Amino acid sequence: MYNDFFGLKETPFTIAPDPRYLFMSERHRDALAHLLYGIGAGGGFVLLTGEVGTGKTTVCRCLLEQLPANVRLAYILNPKLNAIELMATMCDELGIEYDPRESSLKTFTDLLSRRLLDNHEQGLNTVLMIDEAQNLSVEVLEQIRLLTNLETNQKKLLQIILIGQPELQELLAKKELRQLAQRITARYHLRPLSLNETKSYLEHRLRIAGVMRPVFKGKAIKLIHKASGGIPRLINVISDRAMLGAFAENLHHVDVRTVNKAVSEVLGEKTDMAENGSLVNHWKWAVPTLLVGLTLGVTAWSFGLFNDAVGTSSEQQPEHIAQLADSSQAASINEQTTKVGETDESSIKTNDVAGENVRENISKTPSELAEEFWGEQSWDRSGAIASQNLLALWGVSYLPFQSPDACSFAANYGLGCDQGMTDWKFLSQLNRPANLKFTTAQGGDFWGTLIEIQDQSVVMQFGENQVMIERKKINPMWTGEYRLFWKKPAGFRDPVGIGSRGAEIIWLTNFIEMSEGITIEPDNVFSEQVADWLALFQMEHGLISDGILGKHSIMMINNLAEPSIPKLFVERLQVEK
């Protein structure tokens, strides 16, 4: 209806899964990578979960287009089946003939077993993928687990991918399914789009539909993201209704007022963001704010702060920080770095940035800062949310109900856990993202995730909010307590020294040969030569020079040997002890 009005070739925001409109965010690419890994892993279960409308089916369709030639896939879309129906459907998908009147599980198991062995002998991998798997019964899931018992001496004959809503995680946490849960080799939880991704998503769909110019104003995009929660399906529904409303009012841009109406009509909700507001409400806050602003301006001028404030624009923030934050409070990065709709909001943004920078020079108590970090979120008192965010940086999907101890859970992925009391200097040496414990007089204890150290500032994540703040401002809140994860070499359990043997020694001697060109013989024995080299390495990297291979020495080696592990990206650091 509105296509000609906006110059569109077709409607951009339908909910039909048109592959031409596929938008692969970083989250969707990660999810696809997990599925592709699962197909090639050779046995076990791979789990992909996500809220309704986050794009799980989109990822599945993308996977189907990228299947290796040696894969034979059984794709089940309707999981509300009993065990017999499931086996029959698998036979249908794999082209196995059977008697339609057959009702014996043994017969179906034998048929499937023969086909799996035939595929294996031909060098083919067989994959069972079940969508909407949260609807599976416990009995059917147990039957699926039994199918993974079909194996040779080298590998399992069937790889299974389960895709479903978050309830699937709860289902698999049941005691009677613990054997299945132990066979899950990879998990990924697909999260909604961030604010920047929502903006890119809207622009992408409009571009495919034939319009290159901006259609949605900056604040309208923020409201769409807030109302939809970043869920692509809801973004489509709200955006389609908003464009229809703009067409009805002969508006060539979609503004906040139009999106407010669309949200109310689509979701039955009223939002609290307004573009202009009523004249009465405007002056209720405008006059006091003007007086306060004038007072602050005079004070800032008298202390020489005004020039600094004007000279510090939002464009001076590092570009990569602008992509971190999903939502914003007074202290969030996103408020200063997200650039949308600049054409029609430039004068407002100029005043906002100047005022924000003046306010930044006014000291805030630790409790006030902490409240800004969390906004309307529930504070993380136990550290469970921080552990979830930290493990996500390692590519591990962790939900607290899976295991109350994040360290024990991380061990399943070959990760060790390091925790205790420390300072910024040692954290920068280890160069690992870490969970930090904070406390304030009013707010009590809470946890956050340290993502980056940059000069005298740090990037922290509190729940879903990411913020940049000077270390001197966060120091009064930090208790010094930390927790981080690190990658263990194969075979490592406890610190080892002279005389030890094992896979971890081979890992160390291989690194020595790679980095120094020194051949260690035999390579599986911790000799005095190895101890001497390690002691010198420890001294050069600020560790206790004891010649014993422990977790901190391993972290330092991994900094050089493992470029893919998450790091703090410490640059130009001037450490305050």
mmCIF file with all atom_site columns, C-alpha atoms in Angstrom, residues 28-97:
data_model
loop_
_atom_site.group_PDB
_atom_site.id
_atom_site.type_symbol
_atom_site.label_atom_id
_atom_site.label_alt_id
_atom_site.label_comp_id
_atom_site.label_asym_id
_atom_site.label_entity_id
_atom_site.label_seq_id
_atom_site.pdbx_PDB_ins_code
_atom_site.Cartn_x
_atom_site.Cartn_y
_atom_site.Cartn_z
_atom_site.occupancy
_atom_site.B_iso_or_equiv
_atom_site.pdbx_formal_charge
_atom_site.auth_seq_id
_atom_site.auth_comp_id
_atom_site.auth_asym_id
_atom_site.auth_atom_id
_atom_site.pdbx_PDB_model_num
ATOM 1  C CA . HIS A 1 28 ? 23.511 -15.144 13.794 1.00 0.00 ? 28 HIS A CA 1
ATOM 2  C CA . ARG A 1 29 ? 26.940 -15.834 12.289 1.00 0.00 ? 29 ARG A CA 1
ATOM 3  C CA . ASP A 1 30 ? 28.101 -17.293 15.593 1.00 0.00 ? 30 ASP A CA 1
ATOM 4  C CA . ALA A 1 31 ? 25.001 -19.488 15.774 1.00 0.00 ? 31 ALA A CA 1
ATOM 5  C CA . LEU A 1 32 ? 25.594 -20.700 12.214 1.00 0.00 ? 32 LEU A CA 1
ATOM 6  C CA . ALA A 1 33 ? 29.217 -21.449 13.049 1.00 0.00 ? 33 ALA A CA 1
ATOM 7  C CA . HIS A 1 34 ? 28.106 -23.598 16.001 1.00 0.00 ? 34 HIS A CA 1
ATOM 8  C CA . LEU A 1 35 ? 25.743 -25.582 13.770 1.00 0.00 ? 35 LEU A CA 1
ATOM 9  C CA . LEU A 1 36 ? 28.395 -26.085 11.083 1.00 0.00 ? 36 LEU A CA 1
ATOM 10 C CA . TYR A 1 37 ? 30.804 -27.216 13.799 1.00 0.00 ? 37 TYR A CA 1
ATOM 11 C CA . GLY A 1 38 ? 28.186 -29.654 15.054 1.00 0.00 ? 38 GLY A CA 1
ATOM 12 C CA . ILE A 1 39 ? 27.740 -31.181 11.617 1.00 0.00 ? 39 ILE A CA 1
ATOM 13 C CA . GLY A 1 40 ? 31.454 -31.852 11.307 1.00 0.00 ? 40 GLY A CA 1
ATOM 14 C CA . ALA A 1 41 ? 32.104 -32.830 14.932 1.00 0.00 ? 41 ALA A CA 1
ATOM 15 C CA . GLY A 1 42 ? 31.207 -36.481 14.442 1.00 0.00 ? 42 GLY A CA 1
ATOM 16 C CA . GLY A 1 43 ? 28.683 -37.380 17.108 1.00 0.00 ? 43 GLY A CA 1
ATOM 17 C CA . GLY A 1 44 ? 26.755 -36.047 20.062 1.00 0.00 ? 44 GLY A CA 1
ATOM 18 C CA . PHE A 1 45 ? 24.241 -33.226 20.331 1.00 0.00 ? 45 PHE A CA 1
ATOM 19 C CA . VAL A 1 46 ? 24.415 -29.552 19.324 1.00 0.00 ? 46 VAL A CA 1
ATOM 20 C CA . LEU A 1 47 ? 21.944 -27.159 20.960 1.00 0.00 ? 47 LEU A CA 1
ATOM 21 C CA . LEU A 1 48 ? 20.687 -23.849 19.525 1.00 0.00 ? 48 LEU A CA 1
ATOM 22 C CA . THR A 1 49 ? 18.157 -21.898 21.586 1.00 0.00 ? 49 THR A CA 1
ATOM 23 C CA . GLY A 1 50 ? 16.620 -18.445 21.341 1.00 0.00 ? 50 GLY A CA 1
ATOM 24 C CA . GLU A 1 51 ? 13.482 -16.488 22.079 1.00 0.00 ? 51 GLU A CA 1
ATOM 25 C CA . VAL A 1 52 ? 10.560 -16.549 19.658 1.00 0.00 ? 52 VAL A CA 1
ATOM 26 C CA . GLY A 1 53 ? 11.339 -14.434 16.604 1.00 0.00 ? 53 GLY A CA 1
ATOM 27 C CA . THR A 1 54 ? 15.107 -14.071 17.127 1.00 0.00 ? 54 THR A CA 1
ATOM 28 C CA . GLY A 1 55 ? 15.926 -15.796 13.834 1.00 0.00 ? 55 GLY A CA 1
ATOM 29 C CA . LYS A 1 56 ? 16.531 -19.458 14.632 1.00 0.00 ? 56 LYS A CA 1
ATOM 30 C CA . THR A 1 57 ? 14.696 -20.587 11.498 1.00 0.00 ? 57 THR A CA 1
ATOM 31 C CA . THR A 1 58 ? 16.658 -18.043 9.467  1.00 0.00 ? 58 THR A CA 1
ATOM 32 C CA . VAL A 1 59 ? 19.886 -19.598 10.689 1.00 0.00 ? 59 VAL A CA 1
ATOM 33 C CA . CYS A 1 60 ? 18.544 -23.073 9.814  1.00 0.00 ? 60 CYS A CA 1
ATOM 34 C CA . ARG A 1 61 ? 17.723 -21.996 6.271  1.00 0.00 ? 61 ARG A CA 1
ATOM 35 C CA . CYS A 1 62 ? 21.178 -20.509 5.911  1.00 0.00 ? 62 CYS A CA 1
ATOM 36 C CA . LEU A 1 63 ? 22.651 -23.778 7.170  1.00 0.00 ? 63 LEU A CA 1
ATOM 37 C CA . LEU A 1 64 ? 20.704 -25.784 4.593  1.00 0.00 ? 64 LEU A CA 1
ATOM 38 C CA . GLU A 1 65 ? 22.285 -23.663 1.838  1.00 0.00 ? 65 GLU A CA 1
ATOM 39 C CA . GLN A 1 66 ? 25.792 -24.353 3.184  1.00 0.00 ? 66 GLN A CA 1
ATOM 40 C CA . LEU A 1 67 ? 25.591 -28.079 3.866  1.00 0.00 ? 67 LEU A CA 1
ATOM 41 C CA . PRO A 1 68 ? 28.761 -29.917 2.822  1.00 0.00 ? 68 PRO A CA 1
ATOM 42 C CA . ALA A 1 69 ? 28.317 -32.349 -0.039 1.00 0.00 ? 69 ALA A CA 1
ATOM 43 C CA . ASN A 1 70 ? 29.011 -35.324 2.216  1.00 0.00 ? 70 ASN A CA 1
ATOM 44 C CA . VAL A 1 71 ? 26.103 -34.606 4.597  1.00 0.00 ? 71 VAL A CA 1
ATOM 45 C CA . ARG A 1 72 ? 22.777 -36.427 4.550  1.00 0.00 ? 72 ARG A CA 1
ATOM 46 C CA . LEU A 1 73 ? 20.224 -34.450 6.559  1.00 0.00 ? 73 LEU A CA 1
ATOM 47 C CA . ALA A 1 74 ? 16.950 -35.505 8.184  1.00 0.00 ? 74 ALA A CA 1
ATOM 48 C CA . TYR A 1 75 ? 15.149 -32.231 9.025  1.00 0.00 ? 75 TYR A CA 1
ATOM 49 C CA . ILE A 1 76 ? 12.079 -32.536 11.274 1.00 0.00 ? 76 ILE A CA 1
ATOM 50 C CA . LEU A 1 77 ? 9.861  -29.445 11.497 1.00 0.00 ? 77 LEU A CA 1
ATOM 51 C CA . ASN A 1 78 ? 6.997  -30.940 13.526 1.00 0.00 ? 78 ASN A CA 1
ATOM 52 C CA . PRO A 1 79 ? 8.407  -32.454 16.726 1.00 0.00 ? 79 PRO A CA 1
ATOM 53 C CA . LYS A 1 80 ? 5.029  -33.321 18.293 1.00 0.00 ? 80 LYS A CA 1
ATOM 54 C CA . LEU A 1 81 ? 5.569  -36.983 17.515 1.00 0.00 ? 81 LEU A CA 1
ATOM 55 C CA . ASN A 1 82 ? 5.745  -40.189 19.497 1.00 0.00 ? 82 ASN A CA 1
ATOM 56 C CA . ALA A 1 83 ? 8.790  -42.444 19.216 1.00 0.00 ? 83 ALA A CA 1
ATOM 57 C CA . ILE A 1 84 ? 7.379  -44.557 16.355 1.00 0.00 ? 84 ILE A CA 1
ATOM 58 C CA . GLU A 1 85 ? 6.344  -41.467 14.369 1.00 0.00 ? 85 GLU A CA 1
ATOM 59 C CA . LEU A 1 86 ? 9.776  -39.915 14.904 1.00 0.00 ? 86 LEU A CA 1
ATOM 60 C CA . MET A 1 87 ? 11.570 -43.003 13.562 1.00 0.00 ? 87 MET A CA 1
ATOM 61 C CA . ALA A 1 88 ? 9.197  -43.182 10.595 1.00 0.00 ? 88 ALA A CA 1
ATOM 62 C CA . THR A 1 89 ? 9.777  -39.500 9.804  1.00 0.00 ? 89 THR A CA 1
ATOM 63 C CA . MET A 1 90 ? 13.551 -40.028 9.932  1.00 0.00 ? 90 MET A CA 1
ATOM 64 C CA . CYS A 1 91 ? 13.198 -42.904 7.486  1.00 0.00 ? 91 CYS A CA 1
ATOM 65 C CA . ASP A 1 92 ? 11.124 -40.679 5.191  1.00 0.00 ? 92 ASP A CA 1
ATOM 66 C CA . GLU A 1 93 ? 13.751 -37.915 5.307  1.00 0.00 ? 93 GLU A CA 1
ATOM 67 C CA . LEU A 1 94 ? 16.613 -40.334 4.598  1.00 0.00 ? 94 LEU A CA 1
ATOM 68 C CA . GLY A 1 95 ? 14.768 -42.165 1.831  1.00 0.00 ? 95 GLY A CA 1
ATOM 69 C CA . ILE A 1 96 ? 14.480 -45.458 3.697  1.00 0.00 ? 96 ILE A CA 1
ATOM 70 C CA . GLU A 1 97 ? 11.589 -47.679 2.576  1.00 0.00 ? 97 GLU A CA 1
#
